[in-house]
């Protein structure tokens, strides 16, 4: 099967996973985290707050959270003020149905949009910061998603990519896990068997800086890309 077909085959398992989380069937710690995400007063995560622009009012800062899941993990407020956050996900319709089953209402509902189709929904240079957490491995065309996220990022803006290192290897390429992300000597790498993409070089004409760090003790990769 193609990557797209492998991805499609894994959709139901992802939906089943989230239903089990909200139903308390498994991962109680994760359910607790999701309940915290539903709080409209939740502060913006520290790994994001440090990169937000300071030259414009907080309420005017626009953040795109890609592949956000049922509820964004970005947080909703900075210094007591509400940020303009747009969460999107390829399975937003299914996630909204699950939230409805458990009578849960997020501060902002996730909008339906694949990362591969971002330009169809948003104009170029629309966001001050773009974020994707533990989800680039879920995309059926991870390089295209990177290109699209950069396209809607304002000049001087920051793209934050973070998640488990080589997650598709760890998950044995089951379900939506079709890509691996890692940091090699400051280089962001996206790969799967037969393909390897060096993101620093691939998008060198658009980037002024890349911070790519990997913590092997907890199998976590954090990457910050700043657009020219």
mmCIF file of C-alpha atoms in Angstrom:
data_model
loop_
_atom_site.group_PDB
_atom_site.id
_atom_site.type_symbol
_atom_site.label_atom_id
_atom_site.label_comp_id
_atom_site.label_asym_id
_atom_site.label_seq_id
_atom_site.Cartn_x
_atom_site.Cartn_y
_atom_site.Cartn_z
ATOM 1 C CA UNK A 1 0.000 0.000 0.000
ATOM 2 C CA UNK A 2 1.003 3.618 -0.524
ATOM 3 C CA UNK A 3 1.710 5.889 2.451
ATOM 4 C CA UNK A 4 -1.693 7.502 1.891
ATOM 5 C CA UNK A 5 -3.424 4.112 1.921
ATOM 6 C CA UNK A 6 -1.518 3.039 5.043
ATOM 7 C CA UNK A 7 -2.605 6.292 6.690
ATOM 8 C CA UNK A 8 -6.244 5.817 5.733
ATOM 9 C CA UNK A 9 -6.207 2.268 7.077
ATOM 10 C CA UNK A 10 -5.095 3.607 10.456
ATOM 11 C CA UNK A 11 -7.821 6.225 10.882
ATOM 12 C CA UNK A 12 -10.239 4.006 12.788
ATOM 13 C CA UNK A 13 -7.584 2.938 15.288
ATOM 14 C CA UNK A 14 -6.859 6.609 16.018
ATOM 15 C CA UNK A 15 -10.542 7.346 16.595
ATOM 16 C CA UNK A 16 -10.851 4.300 18.849
ATOM 17 C CA UNK A 17 -7.812 5.480 20.812
ATOM 18 C CA UNK A 18 -9.299 8.889 21.573
ATOM 19 C CA UNK A 19 -12.672 7.440 22.486
ATOM 20 C CA UNK A 20 -10.957 5.131 24.985
ATOM 21 C CA UNK A 21 -9.009 8.052 26.454
ATOM 22 C CA UNK A 22 -12.052 10.232 27.056
ATOM 23 C CA UNK A 23 -13.996 7.217 28.283
ATOM 24 C CA UNK A 24 -11.332 6.484 30.891
ATOM 25 C CA UNK A 25 -10.713 3.021 29.487
ATOM 26 C CA UNK A 26 -6.944 3.535 29.271
ATOM 27 C CA UNK A 27 -4.230 6.165 29.819
ATOM 28 C CA UNK A 28 -5.775 7.951 32.846
ATOM 29 C CA UNK A 29 -2.865 10.427 32.960
ATOM 30 C CA UNK A 30 -3.564 11.400 29.374
ATOM 31 C CA UNK A 31 -7.238 11.905 30.122
ATOM 32 C CA UNK A 32 -6.231 14.239 32.964
ATOM 33 C CA UNK A 33 -4.074 16.208 30.516
ATOM 34 C CA UNK A 34 -6.972 16.459 28.081
ATOM 35 C CA UNK A 35 -9.228 17.805 30.810
ATOM 36 C CA UNK A 36 -6.613 20.487 31.515
ATOM 37 C CA UNK A 37 -6.531 21.401 27.830
ATOM 38 C CA UNK A 38 -10.276 22.070 27.977
ATOM 39 C CA UNK A 39 -9.750 24.860 30.524
ATOM 40 C CA UNK A 40 -10.027 28.234 28.695
ATOM 41 C CA UNK A 41 -7.736 29.808 31.305
ATOM 42 C CA UNK A 42 -4.920 27.323 30.636
ATOM 43 C CA UNK A 43 -1.636 29.215 30.066
ATOM 44 C CA UNK A 44 0.316 28.840 26.858
ATOM 45 C CA UNK A 45 2.879 26.049 27.080
ATOM 46 C CA UNK A 46 6.362 27.265 28.038
ATOM 47 C CA UNK A 47 8.021 25.795 24.944
ATOM 48 C CA UNK A 48 5.739 28.015 22.863
ATOM 49 C CA UNK A 49 5.450 31.182 24.971
ATOM 50 C CA UNK A 50 9.169 31.975 24.715
ATOM 51 C CA UNK A 51 8.884 32.323 20.933
ATOM 52 C CA UNK A 52 5.799 34.518 20.731
ATOM 53 C CA UNK A 53 6.299 38.016 19.316
ATOM 54 C CA UNK A 54 6.486 40.843 21.822
ATOM 55 C CA UNK A 55 6.024 43.747 19.418
ATOM 56 C CA UNK A 56 2.279 43.229 18.904
ATOM 57 C CA UNK A 57 -0.617 42.993 21.408
ATOM 58 C CA UNK A 58 -1.187 39.519 22.816
ATOM 59 C CA UNK A 59 -4.749 39.384 21.534
ATOM 60 C CA UNK A 60 -3.505 39.947 17.973
ATOM 61 C CA UNK A 61 -0.994 37.079 17.983
ATOM 62 C CA UNK A 62 -2.171 34.340 15.613
ATOM 63 C CA UNK A 63 -1.141 30.730 16.192
ATOM 64 C CA UNK A 64 -1.861 27.730 13.981
ATOM 65 C CA UNK A 65 -1.823 24.361 15.769
ATOM 66 C CA UNK A 66 -1.495 21.647 13.113
ATOM 67 C CA UNK A 67 -2.808 18.118 13.694
ATOM 68 C CA UNK A 68 -4.063 19.375 17.043
ATOM 69 C CA UNK A 69 -6.254 16.396 17.897
ATOM 70 C CA UNK A 70 -9.578 16.821 19.716
ATOM 71 C CA UNK A 71 -8.278 19.734 21.832
ATOM 72 C CA UNK A 72 -5.210 21.880 21.230
ATOM 73 C CA UNK A 73 -2.281 21.467 23.625
ATOM 74 C CA UNK A 74 -0.971 25.000 22.995
ATOM 75 C CA UNK A 75 -2.836 26.627 25.890
ATOM 76 C CA UNK A 76 -5.189 29.589 25.577
ATOM 77 C CA UNK A 77 -3.899 32.556 27.560
ATOM 78 C CA UNK A 78 -0.709 34.571 27.959
ATOM 79 C CA UNK A 79 -0.434 37.008 30.865
ATOM 80 C CA UNK A 80 -4.164 36.734 31.425
ATOM 81 C CA UNK A 81 -5.051 37.581 27.830
ATOM 82 C CA UNK A 82 -6.599 35.279 25.257
ATOM 83 C CA UNK A 83 -4.565 34.358 22.198
ATOM 84 C CA UNK A 84 -5.965 33.823 18.712
ATOM 85 C CA UNK A 85 -5.386 30.071 18.253
ATOM 86 C CA UNK A 86 -6.576 28.029 15.284
ATOM 87 C CA UNK A 87 -6.354 24.245 15.758
ATOM 88 C CA UNK A 88 -6.718 22.026 12.678
ATOM 89 C CA UNK A 89 -6.750 18.274 12.149
ATOM 90 C CA UNK A 90 -7.570 15.803 9.384
ATOM 91 C CA UNK A 91 -9.956 14.029 11.780
ATOM 92 C CA UNK A 92 -11.616 17.106 13.278
ATOM 93 C CA UNK A 93 -15.143 15.964 12.395
ATOM 94 C CA UNK A 94 -14.648 12.628 14.122
ATOM 95 C CA UNK A 95 -13.049 14.287 17.153
ATOM 96 C CA UNK A 96 -15.913 16.732 17.531
ATOM 97 C CA UNK A 97 -18.335 13.792 17.547
ATOM 98 C CA UNK A 98 -16.314 12.123 20.319
ATOM 99 C CA UNK A 99 -16.322 15.315 22.408
ATOM 100 C CA UNK A 100 -20.074 15.452 21.934
ATOM 101 C CA UNK A 101 -20.452 11.881 23.182
ATOM 102 C CA UNK A 102 -18.797 12.892 26.462
ATOM 103 C CA UNK A 103 -20.497 16.317 26.602
ATOM 104 C CA UNK A 104 -17.208 18.205 26.438
ATOM 105 C CA UNK A 105 -16.788 21.664 24.908
ATOM 106 C CA UNK A 106 -13.276 22.986 24.102
ATOM 107 C CA UNK A 107 -12.449 26.705 24.129
ATOM 108 C CA UNK A 108 -12.056 26.408 20.338
ATOM 109 C CA UNK A 109 -13.169 23.447 18.248
ATOM 110 C CA UNK A 110 -10.538 21.920 15.986
ATOM 111 C CA UNK A 111 -11.210 22.746 12.326
ATOM 112 C CA UNK A 112 -11.246 20.134 9.574
ATOM 113 C CA UNK A 113 -8.042 20.374 7.531
ATOM 114 C CA UNK A 114 -5.239 17.985 6.598
ATOM 115 C CA UNK A 115 -1.774 19.428 7.000
ATOM 116 C CA UNK A 116 -1.324 18.587 3.338
ATOM 117 C CA UNK A 117 -4.184 20.984 2.448
ATOM 118 C CA UNK A 118 -3.312 24.008 4.613
ATOM 119 C CA UNK A 119 -2.962 26.434 1.651
ATOM 120 C CA UNK A 120 -6.552 25.706 0.646
ATOM 121 C CA UNK A 121 -7.843 27.096 3.945
ATOM 122 C CA UNK A 122 -5.349 29.817 4.890
ATOM 123 C CA UNK A 123 -3.640 32.638 3.024
ATOM 124 C CA UNK A 124 0.162 32.870 2.850
ATOM 125 C CA UNK A 125 1.883 34.499 5.841
ATOM 126 C CA UNK A 126 -1.223 34.390 8.061
ATOM 127 C CA UNK A 127 0.291 33.249 11.370
ATOM 128 C CA UNK A 128 2.899 34.546 13.802
ATOM 129 C CA UNK A 129 3.663 31.031 15.037
ATOM 130 C CA UNK A 130 2.890 27.548 13.743
ATOM 131 C CA UNK A 131 3.039 24.489 15.999
ATOM 132 C CA UNK A 132 2.834 20.742 15.518
ATOM 133 C CA UNK A 133 3.328 18.358 18.428
ATOM 134 C CA UNK A 134 3.778 14.603 18.197
ATOM 135 C CA UNK A 135 1.882 14.516 14.921
ATOM 136 C CA UNK A 136 4.202 15.012 11.936
ATOM 137 C CA UNK A 137 4.727 11.246 12.011
ATOM 138 C CA UNK A 138 0.952 10.878 11.466
ATOM 139 C CA UNK A 139 0.899 12.749 8.157
ATOM 140 C CA UNK A 140 0.752 10.927 4.851
ATOM 141 C CA UNK A 141 3.086 13.505 3.228
ATOM 142 C CA UNK A 142 5.238 14.952 5.997
ATOM 143 C CA UNK A 143 7.466 17.040 3.723
ATOM 144 C CA UNK A 144 4.429 18.632 2.081
ATOM 145 C CA UNK A 145 3.078 19.477 5.534
ATOM 146 C CA UNK A 146 6.383 21.182 6.411
ATOM 147 C CA UNK A 147 6.214 23.206 3.191
ATOM 148 C CA UNK A 148 2.620 24.216 3.871
ATOM 149 C CA UNK A 149 3.274 25.228 7.471
ATOM 150 C CA UNK A 150 6.130 27.467 6.357
ATOM 151 C CA UNK A 151 3.963 28.990 3.640
ATOM 152 C CA UNK A 152 1.371 30.327 6.110
ATOM 153 C CA UNK A 153 4.002 31.521 8.587
ATOM 154 C CA UNK A 154 4.790 35.238 8.573
ATOM 155 C CA UNK A 155 8.307 36.393 7.792
ATOM 156 C CA UNK A 156 10.293 36.303 11.034
ATOM 157 C CA UNK A 157 7.803 33.845 12.526
ATOM 158 C CA UNK A 158 8.598 30.553 14.219
ATOM 159 C CA UNK A 159 7.598 26.983 13.367
ATOM 160 C CA UNK A 160 7.815 24.590 16.322
ATOM 161 C CA UNK A 161 7.980 20.844 15.650
ATOM 162 C CA UNK A 162 8.224 18.489 18.607
ATOM 163 C CA UNK A 163 7.419 14.863 19.291
ATOM 164 C CA UNK A 164 8.721 11.393 19.989
ATOM 165 C CA UNK A 165 11.906 10.547 18.144
ATOM 166 C CA UNK A 166 11.510 7.980 15.359
ATOM 167 C CA UNK A 167 7.929 7.273 16.389
ATOM 168 C CA UNK A 168 7.039 5.204 13.322
ATOM 169 C CA UNK A 169 9.911 2.834 14.073
ATOM 170 C CA UNK A 170 8.731 2.559 17.669
ATOM 171 C CA UNK A 171 5.130 1.907 16.547
ATOM 172 C CA UNK A 172 6.310 -0.473 13.790
ATOM 173 C CA UNK A 173 4.593 1.641 11.105
ATOM 174 C CA UNK A 174 1.155 0.702 12.404
ATOM 175 C CA UNK A 175 -1.864 2.955 11.933
ATOM 176 C CA UNK A 176 -1.170 6.636 11.277
ATOM 177 C CA UNK A 177 2.501 6.314 12.244
ATOM 178 C CA UNK A 178 4.177 6.447 8.841
ATOM 179 C CA UNK A 179 7.084 8.893 9.294
ATOM 180 C CA UNK A 180 10.008 9.413 11.655
ATOM 181 C CA UNK A 181 11.378 12.741 12.879
ATOM 182 C CA UNK A 182 14.768 13.152 14.502
ATOM 183 C CA UNK A 183 17.602 15.672 15.014
ATOM 184 C CA UNK A 184 21.072 14.729 13.761
ATOM 185 C CA UNK A 185 23.818 17.257 14.574
ATOM 186 C CA UNK A 186 21.415 20.181 14.451
ATOM 187 C CA UNK A 187 19.718 18.916 11.299
ATOM 188 C CA UNK A 188 16.004 18.133 11.200
ATOM 189 C CA UNK A 189 15.483 14.775 9.502
ATOM 190 C CA UNK A 190 12.189 13.310 8.262
ATOM 191 C CA UNK A 191 12.488 9.722 7.099
ATOM 192 C CA UNK A 192 10.896 6.365 6.449
ATOM 193 C CA UNK A 193 12.277 3.272 4.676
ATOM 194 C CA UNK A 194 13.537 4.364 1.265
ATOM 195 C CA UNK A 195 13.194 8.105 1.958
ATOM 196 C CA UNK A 196 15.285 10.612 3.913
ATOM 197 C CA UNK A 197 14.724 14.373 3.868
ATOM 198 C CA UNK A 198 17.124 16.939 5.397
ATOM 199 C CA UNK A 199 14.786 19.803 6.220
ATOM 200 C CA UNK A 200 17.497 22.413 6.951
ATOM 201 C CA UNK A 201 18.803 22.001 3.398
ATOM 202 C CA UNK A 202 15.469 21.429 1.701
ATOM 203 C CA UNK A 203 14.063 24.752 2.935
ATOM 204 C CA UNK A 204 17.347 26.649 3.322
ATOM 205 C CA UNK A 205 16.078 29.510 1.153
ATOM 206 C CA UNK A 206 13.255 30.181 3.624
ATOM 207 C CA UNK A 207 15.009 29.764 6.969
ATOM 208 C CA UNK A 208 17.334 31.981 8.997
ATOM 209 C CA UNK A 209 17.859 29.553 11.881
ATOM 210 C CA UNK A 210 17.095 25.992 12.945
ATOM 211 C CA UNK A 211 17.406 24.690 16.497
ATOM 212 C CA UNK A 212 17.189 20.896 16.380
ATOM 213 C CA UNK A 213 17.641 19.019 19.648
ATOM 214 C CA UNK A 214 17.101 15.403 20.613
ATOM 215 C CA UNK A 215 16.867 13.892 24.099
ATOM 216 C CA UNK A 216 17.438 10.183 23.711
ATOM 217 C CA UNK A 217 16.815 9.470 27.403
ATOM 218 C CA UNK A 218 13.133 10.308 26.925
ATOM 219 C CA UNK A 219 13.002 9.752 23.135
ATOM 220 C CA UNK A 220 11.937 13.322 22.396
ATOM 221 C CA UNK A 221 12.909 15.690 19.577
ATOM 222 C CA UNK A 222 12.362 19.464 19.687
ATOM 223 C CA UNK A 223 12.907 21.635 16.618
ATOM 224 C CA UNK A 224 12.443 25.375 16.167
ATOM 225 C CA UNK A 225 12.646 26.843 12.658
ATOM 226 C CA UNK A 226 12.646 30.607 12.100
ATOM 227 C CA UNK A 227 11.462 31.938 8.766
ATOM 228 C CA UNK A 228 13.381 34.689 6.953
#
